[in-house]
Coordinates of N, CA and C in Angstrom, one line a residue:
M1 N -1.3 -3.5 19.5 CA -2.4 -4.3 19.2 C -1.9 -5.7 18.8
S2 N -2.4 -6.8 19.4 CA -2.0 -8.1 19.1 C -3.2 -9.0 18.9
P3 N -3.7 -9.2 17.7 CA -4.8 -10.0 17.4 C -4.6 -11.5 17.8
L4 N -5.6 -12.2 18.3 CA -5.5 -13.5 18.7 C -6.6 -14.3 17.9
I5 N -6.2 -15.4 17.4 CA -7.1 -16.3 16.7 C -7.0 -17.7 17.4
G6 N -8.2 -18.2 17.9 CA -8.2 -19.4 18.6 C -9.2 -20.4 18.2
Y7 N -9.0 -21.6 18.7 CA -10.0 -22.7 18.4 C -10.3 -23.4 19.7
A8 N -11.6 -23.4 20.1 CA -12.1 -24.1 21.3 C -12.2 -25.6 20.9
Y9 N -11.2 -26.4 21.3 CA -11.2 -27.8 21.0 C -12.0 -28.7 22.0
A10 N -12.3 -28.2 23.2 CA -13.0 -28.9 24.2 C -13.7 -27.8 25.0
K11 N -14.7 -28.2 25.9 CA -15.4 -27.3 26.7 C -14.4 -26.5 27.6
N12 N -14.4 -25.2 27.6 CA -13.6 -24.3 28.4 C -12.1 -24.4 28.1
S13 N -11.7 -24.9 26.9 CA -10.3 -25.0 26.5 C -10.1 -24.4 25.2
L14 N -9.0 -23.7 25.0 CA -8.7 -23.0 23.7 C -7.3 -23.1 23.4
V15 N -6.9 -23.3 22.1 CA -5.6 -23.2 21.6 C -5.6 -22.1 20.5
G16 N -4.5 -21.4 20.4 CA -4.6 -20.3 19.4 C -3.2 -19.7 19.1
V17 N -3.2 -18.7 18.3 CA -2.0 -18.0 17.9 C -2.3 -16.5 18.0
R18 N -1.3 -15.7 18.4 CA -1.3 -14.3 18.6 C -0.2 -13.7 17.8
F19 N -0.5 -12.6 17.1 CA 0.5 -11.9 16.3 C 0.7 -10.5 16.8
G20 N 1.9 -10.0 16.7 CA 2.2 -8.6 17.1 C 3.2 -7.9 16.3
Y21 N 3.0 -6.6 16.1 CA 3.9 -5.8 15.3 C 3.9 -4.4 16.0
S22 N 5.0 -3.8 16.1 CA 5.1 -2.4 16.6 C 6.2 -1.7 15.8
R23 N 6.0 -0.4 15.7 CA 7.0 0.5 15.0 C 7.1 1.7 15.9
S24 N 8.4 2.2 16.1 CA 8.5 3.4 16.9 C 9.6 4.2 16.1
R25 N 9.4 5.5 16.1 CA 10.3 6.5 15.5 C 10.5 7.7 16.3
T26 N 11.7 8.1 16.6 CA 12.0 9.3 17.4 C 13.0 10.1 16.6
Q27 N 12.8 11.4 16.6 CA 13.7 12.3 16.0 C 13.8 13.6 16.9
L28 N 15.1 13.9 17.2 CA 15.4 15.1 18.0 C 16.5 15.9 17.3
D29 N 16.2 17.1 17.0 CA 17.1 17.9 16.2 C 18.1 18.6 17.1
N30 N 17.7 19.0 18.3 CA 18.6 19.7 19.2 C 18.2 19.6 20.6
A31 N 19.1 19.3 21.5 CA 18.8 19.2 22.9 C 20.0 19.5 23.8
S32 N 19.8 20.1 24.9 CA 20.9 20.3 25.9 C 20.3 20.2 27.3
L33 N 21.2 19.8 28.2 CA 20.9 19.6 29.6 C 22.0 20.3 30.4
S34 N 21.6 21.4 31.1 CA 22.7 22.2 31.7 C 23.2 21.6 33.0
I35 N 22.5 20.7 33.6 CA 23.0 20.1 34.9 C 24.2 19.3 34.7
T36 N 24.3 18.5 33.7 CA 25.5 17.7 33.4 C 26.2 18.1 32.2
S37 N 25.9 19.2 31.6 CA 26.5 19.8 30.4 C 26.4 18.8 29.3
L38 N 25.3 18.1 29.2 CA 25.1 17.2 28.1 C 24.5 17.9 26.9
D39 N 25.1 17.8 25.7 CA 24.6 18.4 24.5 C 24.6 17.4 23.4
N40 N 23.5 17.4 22.7 CA 23.3 16.5 21.6 C 22.6 17.3 20.5
S41 N 23.2 17.4 19.4 CA 22.6 18.2 18.3 C 21.7 17.4 17.4
F42 N 21.8 16.0 17.5 CA 21.0 15.2 16.6 C 20.8 13.8 17.2
Y43 N 19.5 13.3 17.1 CA 19.2 12.0 17.5 C 18.1 11.5 16.6
Y44 N 18.2 10.3 16.1 CA 17.2 9.7 15.2 C 17.2 8.2 15.6
S45 N 16.0 7.6 15.8 CA 15.8 6.2 16.1 C 14.6 5.7 15.3
L46 N 14.7 4.5 14.8 CA 13.7 3.8 14.1 C 13.7 2.3 14.5
K47 N 12.6 1.7 15.0 CA 12.6 0.4 15.4 C 11.4 -0.3 15.0
H48 N 11.5 -1.6 14.4 CA 10.4 -2.4 14.0 C 10.5 -3.7 14.9
S49 N 9.4 -4.1 15.5 CA 9.4 -5.3 16.3 C 8.2 -6.2 15.8
Y50 N 8.4 -7.5 15.8 CA 7.3 -8.4 15.4 C 7.4 -9.7 16.2
N51 N 6.3 -10.4 16.4 CA 6.3 -11.7 17.1 C 5.1 -12.5 16.8
A52 N 5.2 -13.8 17.0 CA 4.1 -14.7 16.9 C 4.1 -15.6 18.1
E53 N 2.9 -15.9 18.7 CA 2.8 -16.6 19.9 C 1.8 -17.8 19.8
A54 N 2.2 -19.0 20.2 CA 1.3 -20.1 20.3 C 0.8 -20.1 21.7
L55 N -0.5 -20.3 22.0 CA -1.0 -20.3 23.3 C -2.0 -21.4 23.6
W56 N -2.2 -21.7 24.9 CA -3.2 -22.6 25.4 C -3.9 -21.8 26.5
R57 N -5.2 -21.9 26.5 CA -6.0 -21.2 27.5 C -7.1 -22.1 28.1
K58 N -7.2 -22.1 29.4 CA -8.2 -22.8 30.1 C -9.1 -21.9 30.9
Y59 N -10.5 -22.0 30.6 CA -11.4 -21.1 31.3 C -12.0 -21.8 32.5
I60 N -12.3 -21.1 33.6 CA -13.0 -21.6 34.8 C -14.2 -20.7 35.0
P61 N -15.4 -21.2 34.7 CA -16.6 -20.3 34.9 C -16.8 -20.0 36.4
L62 N -17.2 -18.8 36.7 CA -17.5 -18.4 38.1 C -19.0 -18.7 38.4
G63 N -19.3 -19.8 39.1 CA -20.6 -20.2 39.4 C -21.1 -21.2 38.5
R64 N -22.1 -22.0 38.9 CA -22.6 -23.1 38.1 C -23.5 -22.7 36.9
N65 N -24.4 -21.7 37.2 CA -25.3 -21.2 36.2 C -24.9 -19.9 35.6
N66 N -23.8 -19.3 36.1 CA -23.4 -18.0 35.6 C -22.5 -18.2 34.4
K67 N -22.9 -17.7 33.2 CA -22.1 -17.8 32.0 C -21.6 -16.4 31.6
R68 N -21.6 -15.5 32.5 CA -21.1 -14.1 32.2 C -19.7 -13.9 32.6
F69 N -19.2 -14.5 33.6 CA -17.8 -14.3 34.1 C -17.0 -15.6 34.2
A70 N -15.8 -15.5 33.8 CA -14.9 -16.7 33.9 C -13.5 -16.3 34.1
L71 N -12.8 -17.0 34.9 CA -11.4 -16.8 35.1 C -10.7 -17.7 34.1
F72 N -9.5 -17.3 33.7 CA -8.7 -18.1 32.7 C -7.2 -18.1 33.1
A73 N -6.6 -19.1 32.7 CA -5.1 -19.2 32.8 C -4.6 -19.4 31.4
E74 N -3.6 -18.7 31.0 CA -3.1 -18.7 29.6 C -1.6 -19.0 29.7
V75 N -1.1 -20.0 28.9 CA 0.3 -20.3 28.8 C 0.7 -20.1 27.3
G76 N 1.7 -19.3 27.1 CA 2.1 -18.9 25.7 C 3.6 -19.0 25.5
L77 N 3.9 -19.4 24.3 CA 5.3 -19.5 23.8 C 5.4 -18.5 22.6
A78 N 6.2 -17.5 22.8 CA 6.3 -16.4 21.7 C 7.7 -16.4 21.2
M79 N 7.8 -16.2 19.8 CA 9.1 -16.0 19.2 C 8.9 -14.7 18.3
G80 N 10.0 -14.0 18.2 CA 10.0 -12.8 17.4 C 11.3 -12.1 17.3
G81 N 11.3 -10.9 16.8 CA 12.6 -10.2 16.7 C 12.3 -8.7 16.5
S82 N 13.4 -8.0 16.3 CA 13.3 -6.6 16.1 C 14.5 -6.1 15.3
Q83 N 14.4 -5.0 14.6 CA 15.5 -4.3 13.9 C 15.4 -2.9 14.3
S84 N 16.5 -2.3 14.6 CA 16.5 -0.9 14.9 C 17.8 -0.2 14.4
K85 N 17.6 1.1 14.1 CA 18.7 2.0 13.7 C 18.7 3.2 14.5
V86 N 19.8 3.6 15.0 CA 20.0 4.8 15.8 C 21.2 5.6 15.3
A87 N 20.9 6.9 15.1 CA 22.0 7.9 14.7 C 22.0 9.0 15.7
S88 N 23.1 9.4 16.2 CA 23.1 10.5 17.2 C 24.5 11.1 17.2
G89 N 24.5 12.3 17.8 CA 25.8 13.0 18.0 C 25.8 14.4 17.4
P90 N 26.9 15.1 17.5 CA 27.0 16.4 16.9 C 27.1 16.2 15.4
Q91 N 26.8 17.3 14.6 CA 26.7 17.2 13.1 C 28.0 16.7 12.5
D92 N 29.2 17.1 13.1 CA 30.5 16.7 12.5 C 30.9 15.3 12.8
S93 N 30.3 14.6 13.8 CA 30.7 13.2 14.1 C 29.5 12.4 14.5
I94 N 28.6 12.1 13.6 CA 27.4 11.3 13.9 C 27.8 9.8 14.1
T95 N 27.3 9.2 15.1 CA 27.5 7.8 15.3 C 26.2 7.0 14.9
G96 N 26.4 5.9 14.1 CA 25.2 5.1 13.7 C 25.3 3.7 14.3
V97 N 24.2 3.2 14.8 CA 24.2 1.9 15.4 C 23.0 1.1 14.7
Y98 N 23.2 -0.1 14.3 CA 22.2 -1.0 13.7 C 22.1 -2.2 14.6
K99 N 20.9 -2.6 15.1 CA 20.7 -3.7 15.9 C 19.7 -4.7 15.3
N100 N 20.0 -6.0 15.4 CA 19.0 -7.0 15.0 C 18.9 -8.0 16.1
S101 N 17.7 -8.3 16.6 CA 17.6 -9.2 17.7 C 16.6 -10.3 17.4
F102 N 16.8 -11.4 18.1 CA 15.9 -12.5 18.1 C 15.4 -12.8 19.6
D103 N 14.1 -13.0 19.8 CA 13.6 -13.1 21.1 C 12.7 -14.3 21.3
V104 N 12.8 -15.0 22.4 CA 11.9 -16.1 22.8 C 11.4 -15.9 24.2
A105 N 10.1 -16.1 24.4 CA 9.5 -15.9 25.7 C 8.5 -17.0 26.0
L106 N 8.4 -17.4 27.2 CA 7.4 -18.4 27.7 C 6.8 -17.7 28.9
G107 N 5.4 -17.7 28.9 CA 4.8 -16.9 30.0 C 3.5 -17.5 30.4
V108 N 3.1 -17.2 31.7 CA 1.8 -17.6 32.2 C 1.0 -16.4 32.6
N109 N -0.2 -16.2 32.0 CA -1.0 -15.0 32.2 C -2.4 -15.4 32.7
P110 N -2.7 -15.2 34.0 CA -4.1 -15.4 34.4 C -4.9 -14.1 34.1
G111 N -6.2 -14.3 34.0 CA -7.1 -13.2 33.7 C -8.5 -13.5 34.0
I112 N -9.4 -12.6 33.6 CA -10.8 -12.7 33.8 C -11.5 -12.2 32.5
S113 N -12.6 -12.9 32.2 CA -13.4 -12.6 31.0 C -14.8 -12.2 31.5
A114 N -15.4 -11.1 31.0 CA -16.7 -10.7 31.3 C -17.5 -10.8 29.9
F115 N -18.4 -11.7 29.8 CA -19.2 -11.9 28.6 C -20.3 -10.8 28.5
L116 N -20.3 -9.9 27.6 CA -21.3 -8.9 27.4 C -22.5 -9.5 26.7
T117 N -22.3 -10.4 25.7 CA -23.3 -11.2 25.0 C -22.7 -12.6 24.9
N118 N -23.4 -13.5 24.2 CA -22.9 -14.8 24.0 C -21.7 -14.9 23.1
N119 N -21.5 -13.8 22.3 CA -20.4 -13.8 21.3 C -19.4 -12.7 21.6
L120 N -19.5 -11.9 22.6 CA -18.6 -10.8 22.9 C -18.2 -10.8 24.3
A121 N -16.9 -10.7 24.6 CA -16.4 -10.6 26.0 C -15.3 -9.6 26.1
I122 N -15.2 -9.0 27.2 CA -14.1 -8.1 27.6 C -13.1 -8.9 28.5
E123 N -11.8 -8.8 28.2 CA -10.9 -9.6 29.0 C -9.8 -8.7 29.6
V124 N -9.3 -9.1 30.8 CA -8.2 -8.4 31.4 C -7.3 -9.5 31.9
N125 N -6.0 -9.4 31.6 CA -5.0 -10.4 32.1 C -3.8 -9.7 32.6
I126 N -2.9 -10.4 33.3 CA -1.7 -9.9 33.9 C -0.6 -10.9 33.8
G127 N 0.6 -10.5 33.5 CA 1.7 -11.5 33.5 C 2.2 -11.8 34.9
V128 N 2.3 -13.1 35.2 CA 2.7 -13.5 36.5 C 4.1 -14.3 36.5
L129 N 4.2 -15.2 35.6 CA 5.4 -16.0 35.5 C 5.9 -16.0 34.1
G130 N 7.2 -15.9 33.9 CA 7.7 -15.8 32.6 C 9.2 -16.0 32.5
F131 N 9.7 -16.4 31.3 CA 11.1 -16.6 31.0 C 11.3 -15.9 29.6
N132 N 12.3 -15.1 29.5 CA 12.6 -14.4 28.3 C 14.1 -14.6 27.9
Y133 N 14.3 -14.8 26.6 CA 15.7 -14.9 26.1 C 15.8 -14.0 24.9
S134 N 16.9 -13.3 24.8 CA 17.1 -12.4 23.7 C 18.6 -12.4 23.2
N135 N 18.8 -12.5 21.9 CA 20.1 -12.5 21.3 C 20.1 -11.3 20.4
T136 N 21.1 -10.4 20.6 CA 21.1 -9.2 19.8 C 22.5 -9.0 19.2
R137 N 22.5 -8.7 17.9 CA 23.7 -8.4 17.2 C 23.7 -6.9 16.8
Q138 N 24.8 -6.2 17.1 CA 24.9 -4.8 17.0 C 26.1 -4.4 16.1
I139 N 25.9 -3.5 15.2 CA 27.0 -3.0 14.4 C 27.0 -1.5 14.5
T140 N 28.2 -0.9 14.9 CA 28.4 0.5 15.1 C 29.2 1.1 14.0
N141 N 28.8 2.1 13.4 CA 29.5 2.8 12.3 C 29.9 1.9 11.2
Q142 N 29.2 0.8 10.9 CA 29.5 -0.2 9.9 C 30.9 -0.8 10.0
V143 N 31.4 -0.8 11.3 CA 32.8 -1.3 11.5 C 32.8 -2.2 12.7
I144 N 32.4 -1.7 13.8 CA 32.5 -2.5 15.1 C 31.2 -3.3 15.3
S145 N 31.4 -4.6 15.5 CA 30.2 -5.4 15.7 C 30.4 -6.2 17.0
G146 N 29.2 -6.6 17.6 CA 29.2 -7.3 18.8 C 27.9 -8.1 19.0
T147 N 27.9 -9.1 19.8 CA 26.7 -9.9 20.1 C 26.5 -10.0 21.6
T148 N 25.2 -9.8 22.0 CA 24.9 -10.0 23.4 C 23.7 -10.9 23.5
S149 N 23.7 -11.7 24.6 CA 22.6 -12.6 24.9 C 22.1 -12.3 26.3
T150 N 20.8 -12.2 26.5 CA 20.3 -12.0 27.9 C 19.1 -12.9 28.1
S151 N 19.0 -13.3 29.4 CA 17.8 -14.1 29.8 C 17.3 -13.6 31.1
Q152 N 16.0 -13.8 31.3 CA 15.4 -13.3 32.5 C 14.2 -14.2 32.9
M153 N 14.1 -14.5 34.2 CA 13.0 -15.2 34.7 C 12.2 -14.3 35.7
N154 N 10.9 -14.4 35.7 CA 10.0 -13.6 36.5 C 9.0 -14.4 37.2
F155 N 9.0 -14.3 38.5 CA 8.1 -15.1 39.4 C 7.2 -14.1 40.2
K156 N 6.8 -13.0 39.7 CA 6.0 -12.1 40.5 C 5.0 -11.4 39.5
V157 N 4.1 -10.7 40.1 CA 3.1 -10.0 39.3 C 3.7 -8.8 38.7
N158 N 3.6 -8.7 37.4 CA 4.2 -7.6 36.6 C 3.1 -6.7 36.2
I159 N 2.9 -5.6 36.9 CA 1.8 -4.6 36.6 C 2.0 -3.9 35.3
F160 N 3.2 -4.0 34.7 CA 3.5 -3.4 33.4 C 3.0 -4.3 32.2
S161 N 2.6 -5.5 32.5 CA 2.1 -6.4 31.5 C 0.6 -6.7 31.6
I162 N -0.1 -5.7 32.0 CA -1.6 -5.8 32.1 C -2.1 -5.7 30.6
G163 N -2.9 -6.7 30.3 CA -3.5 -6.7 29.0 C -5.0 -6.5 29.0
L164 N -5.6 -5.7 28.2 CA -7.0 -5.4 28.1 C -7.4 -5.7 26.6
G165 N -8.5 -6.5 26.5 CA -8.9 -6.8 25.1 C -10.4 -7.1 25.0
A166 N -10.8 -7.2 23.8 CA -12.2 -7.6 23.4 C -12.1 -8.9 22.6
A167 N -12.9 -9.9 22.9 CA -12.9 -11.2 22.3 C -14.3 -11.4 21.6
F168 N -14.2 -11.8 20.3 CA -15.4 -12.2 19.6 C -15.4 -13.7 19.4
Y169 N -16.5 -14.3 19.8 CA -16.6 -15.8 19.6 C -17.6 -16.1 18.6
L170 N -17.3 -17.0 17.7 CA -18.2 -17.4 16.6 C -18.8 -18.8 16.9

């Protein structure tokens, strides 16, 4: 869930901020896979992610007198980070990894809004264009440390970034 707060500064134009937080936890006490003789007696993972995004959105009404449907284009700049801990291995030699990352993303997301009332709309959008940068620092067993940086550009429709939401207008 990522709430968005926006201000309509002109007709069919909006600026706003979106906030996001997620937490995931996984614990596996015993697992084995006989095909590759993989055996793991313990696995534990905990991850917290957070971000804030500044965005600009332009609406294009469908039809002259139709105020129920509108296309929109959204441009957003997001910054955030995450922290994660992973412990795994057999009970006599558990390996622990701590990761701390910083992320920046710039994206373009077109979509459509369907106004159910004058103050309530259902929205669907999809990621089309984007740039992501991530810098991660990792420490293993409180001894070995390393840093990685990755960047990625996307110029195609990403069906895994489909967003569905409800918007309330005051």
